[in-house]
PDB file of C-alpha atoms in Angstrom:
ATOM      1  CA  MET A   1     135.936 182.911 115.085  1.00 45.00           C
ATOM      2  CA  SER A   2     138.355 181.360 112.713  1.00 47.00           C
ATOM      3  CA  VAL A   3     139.816 183.204 109.676  1.00 48.00           C
ATOM      4  CA  SER A   4     141.389 181.292 106.858  1.00 53.00           C
ATOM      5  CA  LYS A   5     144.852 182.233 105.622  1.00 56.00           C
ATOM      6  CA  PRO A   6     143.580 183.872 102.359  1.00 61.00           C
ATOM      7  CA  GLY A   7     141.064 185.786 104.337  1.00 63.00           C
ATOM      8  CA  LEU A   8     143.697 186.894 106.862  1.00 59.00           C
ATOM      9  CA  VAL A   9     145.976 188.070 104.012  1.00 65.00           C
ATOM     10  CA  ALA A  10     143.084 190.036 102.476  1.00 68.00           C
ATOM     11  CA  ILE A  11     142.304 191.721 105.836  1.00 66.00           C
ATOM     12  CA  LEU A  12     146.006 192.590 106.412  1.00 60.00           C
ATOM     13  CA  LEU A  13     146.300 193.967 102.932  1.00 60.00           C
ATOM     14  CA  ALA A  14     143.168 196.137 103.383  1.00 62.00           C
ATOM     15  CA  LEU A  15     144.542 197.434 106.724  1.00 55.00           C
ATOM     16  CA  ALA A  16     147.853 198.242 105.190  1.00 57.00           C
ATOM     17  CA  LEU A  17     146.254 200.139 102.310  1.00 57.00           C
ATOM     18  CA  THR A  18     144.119 202.198 104.643  1.00 60.00           C
ATOM     19  CA  HIS A  19     147.291 203.440 106.341  1.00 57.00           C
ATOM     20  CA  VAL A  20     148.799 204.792 103.097  1.00 58.00           C
ATOM     21  CA  SER A  21     148.224 208.508 103.376  1.00 59.00           C
ATOM     22  CA  CYS A  22     146.785 210.613 100.611  1.00 58.00           C
ATOM     23  CA  GLN A  23     149.954 212.793 100.771  1.00 61.00           C
ATOM     24  CA  LYS A  24     152.155 209.821  99.904  1.00 71.00           C
ATOM     25  CA  ILE A  25     149.895 208.932  96.971  1.00 66.00           C
ATOM     26  CA  GLN A  26     149.947 212.574  95.769  1.00 70.00           C
ATOM     27  CA  GLY A  27     153.718 212.579  96.150  1.00 74.00           C
ATOM     28  CA  ILE A  28     153.995 209.496  93.940  1.00 76.00           C
ATOM     29  CA  LYS A  29     151.687 211.104  91.374  1.00 76.00           C
ATOM     30  CA  ASP A  30     153.761 214.341  91.398  1.00 83.00           C
ATOM     31  CA  ASP A  31     156.949 212.391  90.850  1.00 83.00           C
ATOM     32  CA  ILE A  32     155.455 210.563  87.921  1.00 80.00           C
ATOM     33  CA  ASP A  33     154.158 213.803  86.402  1.00 80.00           C
ATOM     34  CA  GLU A  34     157.577 215.483  86.755  1.00 84.00           C
ATOM     35  CA  THR A  35     159.355 212.533  85.055  1.00 82.00           C
ATOM     36  CA  SER A  36     156.759 212.361  82.331  1.00 80.00           C
ATOM     37  CA  PHE A  37     157.087 216.093  81.712  1.00 85.00           C
ATOM     38  CA  SER A  38     160.878 215.887  81.410  1.00 82.00           C
ATOM     39  CA  TRP A  39     160.602 213.056  78.882  1.00 81.00           C
ATOM     40  CA  THR A  40     157.522 213.947  76.863  1.00 82.00           C
ATOM     41  CA  GLY A  41     156.482 217.480  77.778  1.00 82.00           C
ATOM     42  CA  GLY A  42     153.175 216.304  79.201  1.00 83.00           C
ATOM     43  CA  THR A  43     151.778 214.995  82.516  1.00 83.00           C
ATOM     44  CA  VAL A  44     149.925 211.837  83.417  1.00 81.00           C
ATOM     45  CA  PHE A  45     147.873 212.803  86.472  1.00 79.00           C
ATOM     46  CA  GLY A  46     148.027 216.555  86.728  1.00 83.00           C
ATOM     47  CA  GLU A  47     146.359 219.093  84.467  1.00 86.00           C
ATOM     48  CA  PRO A  48     148.627 222.200  84.506  1.00 90.00           C
ATOM     49  CA  PHE A  49     147.582 225.300  82.672  1.00 85.00           C
ATOM     50  CA  GLN A  50     149.563 226.391  79.553  1.00 92.00           C
ATOM     51  CA  VAL A  51     150.274 230.143  80.243  1.00 93.00           C
ATOM     52  CA  THR A  52     152.196 233.113  78.932  1.00 93.00           C
ATOM     53  CA  THR A  53     154.344 235.504  80.961  1.00 92.00           C
ATOM     54  CA  LYS A  54     151.611 238.156  80.562  1.00 93.00           C
ATOM     55  CA  GLN A  55     149.148 235.844  82.312  1.00 92.00           C
ATOM     56  CA  LEU A  56     151.583 235.228  85.095  1.00 90.00           C
ATOM     57  CA  HIS A  57     152.381 238.907  85.689  1.00 88.00           C
ATOM     58  CA  PHE A  58     148.717 240.035  85.635  1.00 90.00           C
ATOM     59  CA  ASP A  59     147.414 237.022  87.605  1.00 85.00           C
ATOM     60  CA  THR A  60     144.932 238.154  90.283  1.00 84.00           C
ATOM     61  CA  GLY A  61     145.514 235.029  92.427  1.00 84.00           C
ATOM     62  CA  ASP A  62     143.825 232.421  90.267  1.00 89.00           C
ATOM     63  CA  LEU A  63     147.098 230.755  89.253  1.00 89.00           C
ATOM     64  CA  PHE A  64     149.014 231.396  92.488  1.00 88.00           C
ATOM     65  CA  GLY A  65     150.320 228.142  93.902  1.00 85.00           C
ATOM     66  CA  LYS A  66     149.026 226.082  90.930  1.00 89.00           C
ATOM     67  CA  ASP A  67     151.008 224.035  88.409  1.00 91.00           C
ATOM     68  CA  VAL A  68     151.541 225.856  85.111  1.00 94.00           C
ATOM     69  CA  ILE A  69     153.464 225.177  81.903  1.00 94.00           C
ATOM     70  CA  LEU A  70     155.492 228.034  80.344  1.00 94.00           C
ATOM     71  CA  GLU A  71     157.388 227.775  77.096  1.00 94.00           C
ATOM     72  CA  GLY A  72     160.017 230.262  76.049  1.00 93.00           C
ATOM     73  CA  ASP A  73     163.495 231.274  75.178  1.00 93.00           C
ATOM     74  CA  ILE A  74     166.321 231.426  77.707  1.00 91.00           C
ATOM     75  CA  LEU A  75     167.638 234.959  78.008  1.00 92.00           C
ATOM     76  CA  GLU A  76     170.042 234.463  80.917  1.00 90.00           C
ATOM     77  CA  ARG A  77     171.362 231.472  82.764  1.00 86.00           C
ATOM     78  CA  GLY A  78     172.204 231.776  86.435  1.00 82.00           C
ATOM     79  CA  GLU A  79     175.426 230.518  88.023  1.00 78.00           C
ATOM     80  CA  SER A  80     175.308 226.824  88.927  1.00 78.00           C
ATOM     81  CA  SER A  81     171.997 226.534  87.058  1.00 78.00           C
ATOM     82  CA  THR A  82     169.970 227.707  90.056  1.00 87.00           C
ATOM     83  CA  HIS A  83     167.835 230.029  87.952  1.00 90.00           C
ATOM     84  CA  LEU A  84     167.196 231.494  84.515  1.00 91.00           C
ATOM     85  CA  VAL A  85     165.330 234.234  82.906  1.00 94.00           C
ATOM     86  CA  MET A  86     162.832 233.162  80.274  1.00 94.00           C
ATOM     87  CA  SER A  87     161.006 235.199  77.774  1.00 94.00           C
ATOM     88  CA  ASP A  88     158.088 234.657  75.335  1.00 93.00           C
ATOM     89  CA  GLN A  89     156.253 237.003  73.013  1.00 93.00           C
ATOM     90  CA  ASP A  90     154.630 238.814  76.006  1.00 91.00           C
ATOM     91  CA  GLY A  91     157.467 239.421  78.423  1.00 93.00           C
ATOM     92  CA  ARG A  92     159.995 237.684  80.703  1.00 94.00           C
ATOM     93  CA  ILE A  93     160.053 236.005  84.078  1.00 95.00           C
ATOM     94  CA  LEU A  94     162.482 234.532  86.619  1.00 94.00           C
ATOM     95  CA  VAL A  95     162.482 230.743  86.915  1.00 94.00           C
ATOM     96  CA  VAL A  96     163.991 229.222  90.029  1.00 93.00           C
ATOM     97  CA  LEU A  97     165.524 225.803  89.304  1.00 90.00           C
ATOM     98  CA  THR A  98     166.616 224.682  92.778  1.00 87.00           C
ATOM     99  CA  ALA A  99     164.000 221.914  92.948  1.00 85.00           C
ATOM    100  CA  VAL A 100     165.046 220.388  89.666  1.00 84.00           C
ATOM    101  CA  ASP A 101     167.953 218.031  90.413  1.00 79.00           C
ATOM    102  CA  GLU A 102     169.298 217.626  86.897  1.00 75.00           C
ATOM    103  CA  SER A 103     168.927 221.250  85.835  1.00 73.00           C
ATOM    104  CA  TYR A 104     172.675 221.773  85.666  1.00 72.00           C
ATOM    105  CA  GLN A 105     173.042 218.894  83.243  1.00 75.00           C
ATOM    106  CA  ILE A 106     170.134 220.006  81.101  1.00 72.00           C
ATOM    107  CA  LEU A 107     171.121 223.642  80.826  1.00 73.00           C
ATOM    108  CA  ALA A 108     174.881 223.037  80.569  1.00 72.00           C
ATOM    109  CA  GLN A 109     174.407 222.440  76.828  1.00 68.00           C
ATOM    110  CA  GLU A 110     174.795 225.800  75.118  1.00 63.00           C
ATOM    111  CA  SER A 111     172.584 224.521  72.303  1.00 70.00           C
ATOM    112  CA  VAL A 112     169.550 224.580  74.623  1.00 75.00           C
ATOM    113  CA  ASN A 113     168.087 227.999  74.001  1.00 86.00           C
ATOM    114  CA  ARG A 114     164.405 227.197  74.406  1.00 89.00           C
ATOM    115  CA  VAL A 115     162.695 225.313  77.176  1.00 90.00           C
ATOM    116  CA  LYS A 116     159.316 224.249  78.441  1.00 92.00           C
ATOM    117  CA  ILE A 117     158.938 224.517  82.219  1.00 93.00           C
ATOM    118  CA  LEU A 118     156.478 222.732  84.541  1.00 94.00           C
ATOM    119  CA  GLY A 119     156.319 224.840  87.632  1.00 93.00           C
ATOM    120  CA  ARG A 120     154.348 226.624  90.329  1.00 93.00           C
ATOM    121  CA  LEU A 121     153.658 230.350  90.308  1.00 92.00           C
ATOM    122  CA  GLU A 122     155.028 232.025  93.463  1.00 92.00           C
ATOM    123  CA  ARG A 123     155.382 235.606  94.665  1.00 89.00           C
ATOM    124  CA  GLY A 124     158.670 237.055  95.754  1.00 86.00           C
ATOM    125  CA  LYS A 125     159.598 240.259  97.550  1.00 85.00           C
ATOM    126  CA  LYS A 126     157.362 243.245  96.586  1.00 85.00           C
ATOM    127  CA  GLY A 127     154.843 240.804  95.122  1.00 83.00           C
ATOM    128  CA  LEU A 128     156.725 240.152  91.974  1.00 87.00           C
ATOM    129  CA  PRO A 129     155.912 236.793  90.400  1.00 91.00           C
ATOM    130  CA  TYR A 130     158.439 234.036  89.665  1.00 93.00           C
ATOM    131  CA  LEU A 131     158.103 230.426  88.587  1.00 94.00           C
ATOM    132  CA  LEU A 132     159.347 227.632  90.910  1.00 94.00           C
ATOM    133  CA  ALA A 133     160.300 224.899  88.420  1.00 93.00           C
ATOM    134  CA  LYS A 134     159.417 221.243  89.091  1.00 93.00           C
ATOM    135  CA  ALA A 135     160.572 219.902  85.713  1.00 91.00           C
ATOM    136  CA  VAL A 136     162.359 221.140  82.595  1.00 90.00           C
ATOM    137  CA  ARG A 137     161.863 219.982  79.026  1.00 88.00           C
ATOM    138  CA  PRO A 138     164.764 221.351  76.956  1.00 84.00           C
ATOM    139  CA  GLY A 139     165.000 222.118  73.242  1.00 73.00           C
ATOM    140  CA  VAL A 140     161.353 222.453  72.369  1.00 64.00           C
ATOM    141  CA  LYS A 141     160.453 223.945  69.036  1.00 62.00           C
ATOM    142  CA  SER A 142     158.674 227.225  68.844  1.00 53.00           C
ATOM    143  CA  SER A 143     154.922 226.729  68.534  1.00 49.00           C
ATOM    144  CA  GLN A 144     154.561 229.962  66.524  1.00 46.00           C
TER     145      GLN A 144
END
């Protein structure tokens, strides 16, 4: 059996593409969404839920581990920009920023008092919720 060069290239390309794992593709999509959110406040591939702190605190497990968007005012900034406390009209919540590489640059500006966070709802000690940030969009205007 003889295979032409264009046919061989097509077969090798198909074999290479089958070895790309779904996890790698999902990782690329997540990176694009995080970058897109930082620049525009929206995502390309994901469909995160816009939530309030009340929804996060009273969640019965529906939002746990899922991507959400929370918009609010910064009440307190943590040392080295590792965390912040955010508030909206319904309450306040801890936001952990250790996964956001440029958070120290974004939040170093004292003029940034309001942010929009793309993150995942997690549970801490004693079951208290917190938001593990993936991306930060600073300086958003109040939607009220």
